[in-house]
Short mmCIF file of C-alpha atoms and ligand atoms in Angstrom, two decimals:
data_model
loop_
_atom_site.label_atom_id
_atom_site.label_comp_id
_atom_site.label_asym_id
_atom_site.label_seq_id
_atom_site.Cartn_x
_atom_site.Cartn_y
_atom_site.Cartn_z
CA MET A 62 74.67 -187.35 258.67
CA THR A 63 74.21 -184.35 256.48
CA THR A 64 71.24 -184.37 254.22
CA ILE A 65 71.53 -183.02 250.75
CA ALA A 66 68.56 -180.98 249.67
CA ASP A 67 66.32 -182.45 247.01
CA PRO A 68 67.44 -180.76 243.78
CA LYS A 69 63.86 -179.86 242.95
CA ALA A 70 63.31 -178.09 246.26
CA PRO A 71 62.86 -174.34 245.85
CA ARG A 72 66.16 -172.53 246.43
CA PRO A 73 66.50 -169.50 248.60
CA PRO A 74 66.78 -166.49 246.28
CA LYS A 75 70.42 -165.66 245.58
CA PRO A 76 71.61 -162.23 246.66
CA ARG A 77 72.24 -160.19 243.54
CA PRO A 78 75.97 -159.47 243.05
CA ALA A 79 76.82 -155.85 243.77
CA ARG A 80 78.49 -155.49 240.38
CA LEU A 81 77.78 -157.60 237.35
CA THR A 82 81.05 -158.63 235.75
CA THR A 83 79.67 -158.48 232.25
CA ARG A 84 76.68 -156.96 230.60
CA GLY A 85 74.93 -159.05 227.98
CA ASN A 86 76.86 -161.59 225.97
CA THR A 87 80.15 -159.76 225.39
CA GLU A 88 82.28 -162.45 227.01
CA LEU A 89 80.56 -165.12 224.93
CA TYR A 90 81.22 -163.22 221.70
CA GLY A 91 84.84 -162.81 222.78
CA TRP A 92 85.09 -166.54 223.41
CA VAL A 93 83.66 -167.35 219.97
CA PHE A 94 85.91 -164.73 218.34
CA MET A 95 89.06 -166.29 219.88
CA ARG A 96 88.17 -169.57 218.20
CA ALA A 97 87.03 -168.22 214.83
CA SER A 98 89.99 -165.85 214.49
CA GLY A 99 92.37 -168.62 215.58
CA VAL A 100 91.42 -170.79 212.63
CA VAL A 101 91.84 -167.93 210.15
CA LEU A 102 95.11 -166.78 211.77
CA LEU A 103 96.58 -170.25 211.40
CA VAL A 104 96.23 -169.98 207.61
CA LEU A 105 97.34 -166.33 207.42
CA ILE A 106 100.40 -166.67 209.68
CA PHE A 107 101.59 -170.00 208.30
CA GLY A 108 101.32 -168.50 204.81
CA HIS A 109 103.23 -165.40 205.95
CA LEU A 110 106.00 -167.46 207.54
CA PHE A 111 106.23 -169.78 204.55
CA VAL A 112 106.61 -166.99 202.01
CA ASN A 113 108.98 -164.91 204.16
CA LEU A 114 111.13 -167.57 205.85
CA VAL A 115 110.98 -170.79 203.85
CA ALA A 116 110.37 -170.03 200.17
CA GLY A 117 113.24 -168.83 198.00
CA GLU A 118 116.15 -167.45 200.01
CA GLY A 119 114.19 -167.20 203.28
CA VAL A 120 115.03 -164.32 205.66
CA THR A 121 118.10 -163.39 203.67
CA ALA A 122 115.87 -162.21 200.82
CA ILE A 123 113.95 -159.68 202.91
CA ASP A 124 114.66 -156.03 202.20
CA PHE A 125 112.79 -152.93 201.02
CA GLY A 126 112.50 -154.31 197.49
CA PHE A 127 110.99 -157.56 198.79
CA VAL A 128 108.28 -155.71 200.72
CA ALA A 129 107.59 -153.43 197.76
CA GLY A 130 107.20 -156.45 195.51
CA LYS A 131 104.66 -158.02 197.85
CA TRP A 132 102.64 -154.89 198.52
CA ALA A 133 102.43 -154.11 194.81
CA SER A 134 99.71 -156.75 194.85
CA PRO A 135 96.36 -156.09 196.56
CA PHE A 136 96.34 -159.78 197.46
CA TRP A 137 99.22 -159.40 199.95
CA GLN A 138 97.93 -156.02 201.12
CA VAL A 139 94.62 -157.57 202.12
CA TRP A 140 96.41 -160.61 203.55
CA ASP A 141 98.61 -158.46 205.79
CA LEU A 142 95.74 -156.16 206.76
CA LEU A 143 93.59 -159.09 207.88
CA MET A 144 96.52 -160.65 209.71
CA LEU A 145 97.26 -157.35 211.47
CA TRP A 146 93.70 -156.78 212.63
CA LEU A 147 92.84 -160.35 213.58
CA ALA A 148 96.13 -161.01 215.39
CA MET A 149 95.91 -157.73 217.28
CA ILE A 150 92.30 -158.24 218.38
CA HIS A 151 92.93 -161.90 219.25
CA GLY A 152 96.16 -161.11 221.10
CA THR A 153 94.75 -158.06 222.93
CA ASN A 154 91.70 -160.00 224.05
CA GLY A 155 93.91 -162.88 225.20
CA VAL A 156 96.22 -160.59 227.18
CA ARG A 157 93.17 -158.85 228.67
CA THR A 158 92.01 -162.22 230.03
CA ILE A 159 95.43 -162.82 231.53
CA ILE A 160 95.50 -159.37 233.18
CA ASN A 161 92.07 -160.09 234.67
CA ASP A 162 93.41 -163.38 236.02
CA TYR A 163 96.55 -162.13 237.70
CA ALA A 164 96.20 -158.41 238.50
CA GLU A 165 94.03 -158.38 241.59
CA ARG A 166 94.28 -154.76 242.63
CA ASP A 167 91.84 -152.51 240.79
CA GLY A 168 94.42 -149.79 240.18
CA VAL A 169 96.99 -152.16 238.74
CA ARG A 170 94.40 -153.79 236.51
CA LEU A 171 93.21 -150.45 235.21
CA ALA A 172 96.75 -149.29 234.50
CA LEU A 173 97.71 -152.49 232.69
CA LYS A 174 94.56 -152.54 230.60
CA SER A 175 94.92 -148.87 229.67
CA ALA A 176 98.46 -149.56 228.47
CA LEU A 177 97.18 -152.60 226.56
CA TYR A 178 94.41 -150.70 224.77
CA LEU A 179 96.73 -147.82 223.99
CA ALA A 180 99.24 -150.23 222.44
CA PHE A 181 96.39 -151.85 220.47
CA VAL A 182 95.22 -148.55 218.96
CA LEU A 183 98.72 -147.31 218.15
CA VAL A 184 99.86 -150.53 216.50
CA VAL A 185 96.66 -151.13 214.51
CA VAL A 186 96.52 -147.54 213.24
CA LEU A 187 100.23 -147.46 212.41
CA GLY A 188 100.18 -150.87 210.70
CA THR A 189 97.09 -149.99 208.65
CA LEU A 190 98.54 -146.65 207.55
CA VAL A 191 101.82 -148.29 206.57
CA ILE A 192 100.05 -150.76 204.28
CA PHE A 193 97.90 -148.10 202.59
CA THR A 194 100.37 -145.21 202.31
CA PHE A 195 103.33 -147.34 201.27
CA ASP A 196 105.35 -145.79 198.43
CA PRO A 197 107.41 -148.41 196.59
CA CYS A 198 109.45 -145.80 194.71
CA PRO A 199 110.32 -142.92 197.10
CA SER A 200 112.05 -140.18 195.11
CA GLY A 201 115.70 -139.56 195.90
CA SER A 202 116.44 -143.11 196.99
CA PRO A 203 119.25 -145.05 195.31
CA ALA A 204 117.76 -147.21 192.55
CA ASP A 205 119.54 -150.36 193.68
CA LEU A 206 117.49 -150.38 196.90
CA LEU A 207 114.19 -150.07 195.05
CA PRO A 208 112.15 -152.74 193.29
CA SER A 209 113.00 -153.08 189.61
CA PHE A 210 109.60 -151.79 188.44
CA CYS A 211 110.48 -148.25 189.71
CA THR A 212 112.88 -147.62 186.84
CA ALA A 213 110.84 -149.42 184.19
CA MET B 529 68.64 -191.17 248.94
CA PRO B 530 71.83 -189.34 249.99
CA ASP B 531 73.33 -192.48 251.52
CA ALA B 532 73.10 -194.20 248.15
CA LEU B 533 75.67 -191.85 246.56
CA PRO B 534 78.33 -193.76 244.61
CA ALA B 535 81.82 -193.78 246.13
CA SER B 536 83.22 -191.57 243.40
CA ALA B 537 80.88 -188.71 244.29
CA THR B 538 81.96 -188.68 247.93
CA ARG B 539 85.72 -188.87 247.31
CA LYS B 540 87.49 -186.01 249.09
CA VAL B 541 90.30 -185.38 246.61
CA PRO B 542 88.98 -184.29 243.22
CA ALA B 543 90.06 -186.50 240.38
CA GLY B 544 92.06 -184.71 237.68
CA THR B 545 89.78 -182.49 235.66
CA LEU B 546 90.34 -181.30 232.14
CA TYR B 547 92.38 -178.38 233.44
CA ARG B 548 93.77 -179.12 236.88
CA GLY B 549 97.13 -180.87 237.11
CA ARG B 550 98.56 -183.19 234.47
CA GLU B 551 98.79 -182.54 230.76
CA GLY B 552 95.70 -180.37 230.52
CA MET B 553 97.34 -177.85 232.82
CA TRP B 554 100.83 -177.60 231.44
CA SER B 555 99.48 -177.35 227.91
CA TRP B 556 97.32 -174.47 229.16
CA VAL B 557 100.35 -172.75 230.73
CA ALA B 558 102.34 -173.22 227.54
CA HIS B 559 99.43 -171.82 225.49
CA ARG B 560 99.39 -168.69 227.69
CA VAL B 561 103.14 -168.16 227.63
CA THR B 562 103.38 -168.57 223.85
CA GLY B 563 100.33 -166.32 223.29
CA VAL B 564 101.87 -163.46 225.29
CA ALA B 565 105.28 -163.92 223.67
CA ILE B 566 103.79 -163.75 220.16
CA PHE B 567 101.78 -160.67 221.14
CA PHE B 568 104.88 -158.75 222.25
CA PHE B 569 106.75 -159.87 219.16
CA LEU B 570 103.90 -158.53 217.01
CA LEU B 571 104.03 -155.07 218.64
CA VAL B 572 107.74 -154.79 217.79
CA HIS B 573 107.26 -156.39 214.39
CA VAL B 574 104.72 -153.78 213.22
CA LEU B 575 107.12 -151.05 214.39
CA ASP B 576 110.08 -152.49 212.46
CA THR B 577 107.95 -152.99 209.34
CA SER B 578 106.79 -149.36 209.58
CA LEU B 579 110.38 -148.29 208.82
CA VAL B 580 109.53 -148.84 205.13
CA ARG B 581 107.73 -145.49 205.45
CA ILE B 582 110.90 -143.73 206.68
CA SER B 583 113.31 -144.81 203.96
CA PRO B 584 114.57 -147.95 202.20
CA GLU B 585 117.92 -147.51 204.01
CA ALA B 586 116.33 -147.37 207.46
CA TYR B 587 114.32 -150.54 206.77
CA ASN B 588 117.21 -152.45 205.26
CA ASP B 589 119.57 -151.57 208.12
CA VAL B 590 117.21 -152.89 210.76
CA ILE B 591 116.20 -155.97 208.78
CA ALA B 592 119.88 -156.77 208.27
CA THR B 593 120.10 -157.46 212.00
CA TYR B 594 117.37 -160.11 211.57
CA LYS B 595 119.75 -162.08 209.42
CA ASN B 596 122.51 -162.58 211.99
CA PRO B 597 122.73 -166.02 213.62
CA ILE B 598 121.49 -164.93 217.06
CA MET B 599 118.34 -163.39 215.61
CA GLY B 600 118.07 -166.46 213.38
CA LEU B 601 117.78 -168.63 216.49
CA GLY B 602 115.25 -166.16 217.91
CA GLU B 603 113.16 -166.55 214.76
CA ALA B 604 113.32 -170.33 215.16
CA GLY B 605 112.05 -169.92 218.73
CA LEU B 606 109.27 -167.63 217.57
CA VAL B 607 108.18 -170.09 214.91
CA ALA B 608 108.21 -172.89 217.49
CA ALA B 609 105.98 -170.79 219.77
CA ILE B 610 103.54 -170.06 216.94
CA VAL B 611 103.40 -173.65 215.73
CA PHE B 612 102.65 -174.92 219.24
CA HIS B 613 100.09 -172.19 219.95
CA ALA B 614 98.37 -172.76 216.62
CA TYR B 615 98.11 -176.56 216.85
CA ASN B 616 97.16 -176.50 220.51
CA GLY B 617 94.62 -173.77 219.70
CA ILE B 618 92.97 -176.11 217.20
CA ARG B 619 92.96 -178.80 219.91
CA ILE B 620 91.20 -176.39 222.31
CA ILE B 621 88.61 -175.65 219.62
CA LEU B 622 88.02 -179.36 219.04
CA VAL B 623 87.66 -179.99 222.77
CA ASP B 624 85.01 -177.26 222.88
CA PHE B 625 83.04 -177.96 219.73
CA TRP B 626 83.56 -181.59 218.74
CA SER B 627 81.27 -183.92 220.66
CA LYS B 628 84.08 -186.43 221.24
CA GLY B 629 86.65 -183.67 221.89
CA PRO B 630 86.80 -183.87 225.70
CA LYS B 631 87.18 -187.65 225.49
CA TYR B 632 90.16 -187.42 223.15
CA GLN B 633 91.76 -184.25 224.52
CA ARG B 634 94.72 -186.21 225.87
CA VAL B 635 95.27 -188.14 222.66
CA MET B 636 94.97 -184.87 220.75
CA LEU B 637 97.76 -183.35 222.84
CA TRP B 638 100.04 -186.12 221.60
CA VAL B 639 98.86 -185.44 218.06
CA VAL B 640 99.73 -181.77 218.63
CA MET B 641 103.22 -182.72 219.84
CA GLY B 642 103.67 -185.09 216.89
CA LEU B 643 102.61 -182.47 214.34
CA PHE B 644 104.82 -179.94 216.11
CA VAL B 645 107.88 -182.16 215.75
CA VAL B 646 107.11 -182.88 212.07
CA THR B 647 106.57 -179.18 211.26
CA MET B 648 109.75 -178.09 213.03
CA ALA B 649 111.72 -180.89 211.38
CA GLY B 650 110.61 -179.49 208.04
CA PHE B 651 111.27 -175.88 208.96
CA LEU B 652 114.46 -175.84 211.06
CA PRO B 653 117.04 -177.30 208.64
CA ARG B 654 115.92 -174.98 205.86
CA HIS B 655 115.81 -171.89 208.07
CA LEU B 656 119.17 -172.60 209.73
CA MET B 657 120.67 -173.14 206.29
CA HIS B 658 119.49 -169.68 205.26
CA VAL B 659 120.76 -168.10 208.47
CA PHE B 660 124.10 -169.85 208.68
CA GLY B 661 124.73 -169.54 204.97
CA GLY B 662 124.89 -173.20 203.96
CA GLU B 663 123.04 -174.20 200.79
C1 HEM C 734 110.47 -164.22 211.94
C2 HEM C 734 109.36 -164.33 211.30
C3 HEM C 734 108.77 -163.19 210.47
C4 HEM C 734 109.34 -162.49 209.46
C5 HEM C 734 110.74 -162.65 208.89
C6 HEM C 734 108.35 -161.54 208.99
C7 HEM C 734 108.56 -160.64 207.96
C8 HEM C 734 107.66 -159.68 207.55
C9 HEM C 734 107.82 -158.80 206.43
C10 HEM C 734 109.03 -158.82 205.49
C11 HEM C 734 106.73 -157.99 206.34
C12 HEM C 734 106.46 -156.94 205.27
C13 HEM C 734 105.27 -157.26 204.41
C14 HEM C 734 105.15 -158.68 203.96
O1 HEM C 734 106.18 -159.36 203.70
O2 HEM C 734 104.01 -159.18 203.86
C15 HEM C 734 105.87 -158.35 207.44
C16 HEM C 734 104.66 -157.74 207.73
C17 HEM C 734 103.79 -158.18 208.69
N1 HEM C 734 103.94 -159.29 209.51
FE1 HEM C 734 105.55 -160.48 209.62
N2 HEM C 734 107.21 -161.68 209.74
C18 HEM C 734 107.42 -162.69 210.65
C19 HEM C 734 106.53 -163.16 211.58
C20 HEM C 734 105.26 -162.64 211.77
C21 HEM C 734 104.29 -163.16 212.72
C22 HEM C 734 104.54 -164.34 213.65
C23 HEM C 734 103.17 -162.39 212.62
C24 HEM C 734 101.85 -162.50 213.36
C25 HEM C 734 101.73 -162.65 214.63
C26 HEM C 734 103.43 -161.37 211.61
C27 HEM C 734 102.56 -160.38 211.24
C28 HEM C 734 102.81 -159.39 210.31
C29 HEM C 734 101.91 -158.30 210.02
C30 HEM C 734 100.56 -158.05 210.69
C31 HEM C 734 102.52 -157.53 209.00
C32 HEM C 734 101.94 -156.25 208.36
C33 HEM C 734 102.57 -155.08 209.11
C34 HEM C 734 101.98 -153.72 208.75
O3 HEM C 734 100.76 -153.61 208.61
O4 HEM C 734 102.76 -152.75 208.69
N3 HEM C 734 104.70 -161.57 211.12
N4 HEM C 734 106.44 -159.38 208.16
C1 HEM C 735 98.09 -169.21 214.69
C2 HEM C 735 96.83 -169.35 214.94
C3 HEM C 735 96.23 -169.21 216.32
C4 HEM C 735 95.31 -170.06 216.86
C5 HEM C 735 94.71 -171.32 216.21
C6 HEM C 735 94.97 -169.55 218.18
C7 HEM C 735 94.04 -170.12 219.01
C8 HEM C 735 93.75 -169.69 220.28
C9 HEM C 735 92.71 -170.23 221.14
C10 HEM C 735 91.71 -171.32 220.74
C11 HEM C 735 92.78 -169.60 222.33
C12 HEM C 735 91.97 -169.93 223.57
C13 HEM C 735 91.02 -168.89 223.95
C14 HEM C 735 90.27 -169.29 225.21
O1 HEM C 735 90.74 -170.14 225.97
O2 HEM C 735 89.19 -168.75 225.39
C15 HEM C 735 93.87 -168.63 222.24
C16 HEM C 735 94.28 -167.82 223.28
C17 HEM C 735 95.27 -166.83 223.17
N1 HEM C 735 95.96 -166.51 222.02
FE1 HEM C 735 95.84 -167.46 220.26
N2 HEM C 735 95.72 -168.42 218.44
C18 HEM C 735 96.49 -168.16 217.32
C19 HEM C 735 97.34 -167.07 217.17
C20 HEM C 735 97.65 -166.13 218.15
C21 HEM C 735 98.47 -164.95 217.95
C22 HEM C 735 99.09 -164.52 216.63
C23 HEM C 735 98.56 -164.32 219.17
C24 HEM C 735 99.27 -163.01 219.53
C25 HEM C 735 99.21 -161.94 218.82
C26 HEM C 735 97.81 -165.10 220.13
C27 HEM C 735 97.65 -164.80 221.47
C28 HEM C 735 96.81 -165.45 222.34
C29 HEM C 735 96.67 -165.12 223.75
C30 HEM C 735 97.43 -164.03 224.50
C31 HEM C 735 95.70 -165.99 224.27
C32 HEM C 735 95.16 -166.03 225.71
C33 HEM C 735 95.67 -167.23 226.45
C34 HEM C 735 94.95 -167.48 227.76
O3 HEM C 735 93.92 -166.82 228.05
O4 HEM C 735 95.40 -168.37 228.48
N3 HEM C 735 97.26 -166.20 219.47
N4 HEM C 735 94.45 -168.71 220.98
#
C-alpha cells in the first residue's frame, strides 16, 4: 500500500524552472483586464450595434454623411475611440493566449505573435488617426454625399 | 490515515470538472471561436471605416456592399457571435468573482442561451427587414 506523505512534512526543495514563464504579476493584470474591459465593451458594442443596425433605417442608412453626423459630436468620437482601444487590447490579449496554447514550436509562436502585435499597432494607430483627422466636408466632393451642415 | 480516504478521492476517472467535458467545455470552445472571429472582423472593420479619409465615394462604394443580402446574413452571424461572447463572458466573470458562481455555472449557461435567443429574436426580424427591404 502506498503511503501518502503527511501534508505538513517538509517538502524536498523544488528545482527552479530554467525559464520563468512570467515576471511579476503581468498575467494576473491581463486576467483582470479581460474581465474589466469585457464589461465595458458589452455596453460600448451593444450601443454601437443598436445605433448602426437597429435604430432608424439600420444598415441601409450608413454612408459618409451618417459617419460625419456621428463624429461631429465628441460623444461618439470618445465612444468609438474607447471601443477601438479596449476591443483591440482585449482581442489581442485573447488571441495571444490562444497562440500560446496551440503553437508549440518556438519559431511558429514568435512569428504568429509578431504578426499579431504588428496588426495591433497598425489598426490602433490607423483607427485613432481616422477619428481625429476626420474631415466631414472634404473640398471638391459632391454636396449630396456630404452631411447637410457642410453647405449651411 | 491514508486508508481512511473517502471513495470519491480514490476514484480513477476524474469526475467532470468545471472545464473538462460537458457544457463547461463546449461553451469554452464557442467562446474562443467567437472571440477570434470578432477579432478578425474588427481588423477589417477598422480598415473599411478608414476609407472615410480617402473620399466619400470610396467609403460609400464599399459600404454599399454591406447592404446586399449575403453581407446582411454575415452581419446577423457577427451579431450572434458577439451576443453569445458577451453574455457568456459575463457568465465567466460571475463564475470567477461571485461566491456562488461556480455552483450556478451550469444554470447560468442556460440563462445565457435564453438571453441569447431573446436578444436575437428582437434583433433578427428588424435587421432582415432592413436588408431585404421589407418595412
Ligand atoms: C455589422 C455590424 C457593424 C456595423 C454596420 C458597424 C458600422 C460602423 C460605422 C458606420 C462606423 C463609423 C463610425 C460610427 O458609426 O461610430 C464604425 C466604426 C467603428 N466600429 Fe463598427 N460596426 C459594426 C460592428 C462593430 C463591432 C462588432 C465592433 C467591435 C468589435 C465595431 C467597432 C468599431 C470601431 C472600433 C469603430 C471606430 C473605427 C475607427 O476608429 O476608425 N463595430 N462602425
Ligand atoms: C462584448 C463584450 C465582451 C465581453 C463581456 C467579453 C468577455 C470576455 C471574457 C470574460 C474572456 C475570458 C478571458 C479569460 O478566460 O481569461 C474573454 C476572452 C476573449 N475575448 Fe472577449 N469579451 C467581449 C468582447 C470581445 C471582443 C470585441 C473581442 C475581439 C475583438 C473579444 C475577443 C476575445 C478573445 C480572442 C478571447 C480569448 C478566448 C480564450 O482565451 O479562450 N472579446 N472575453
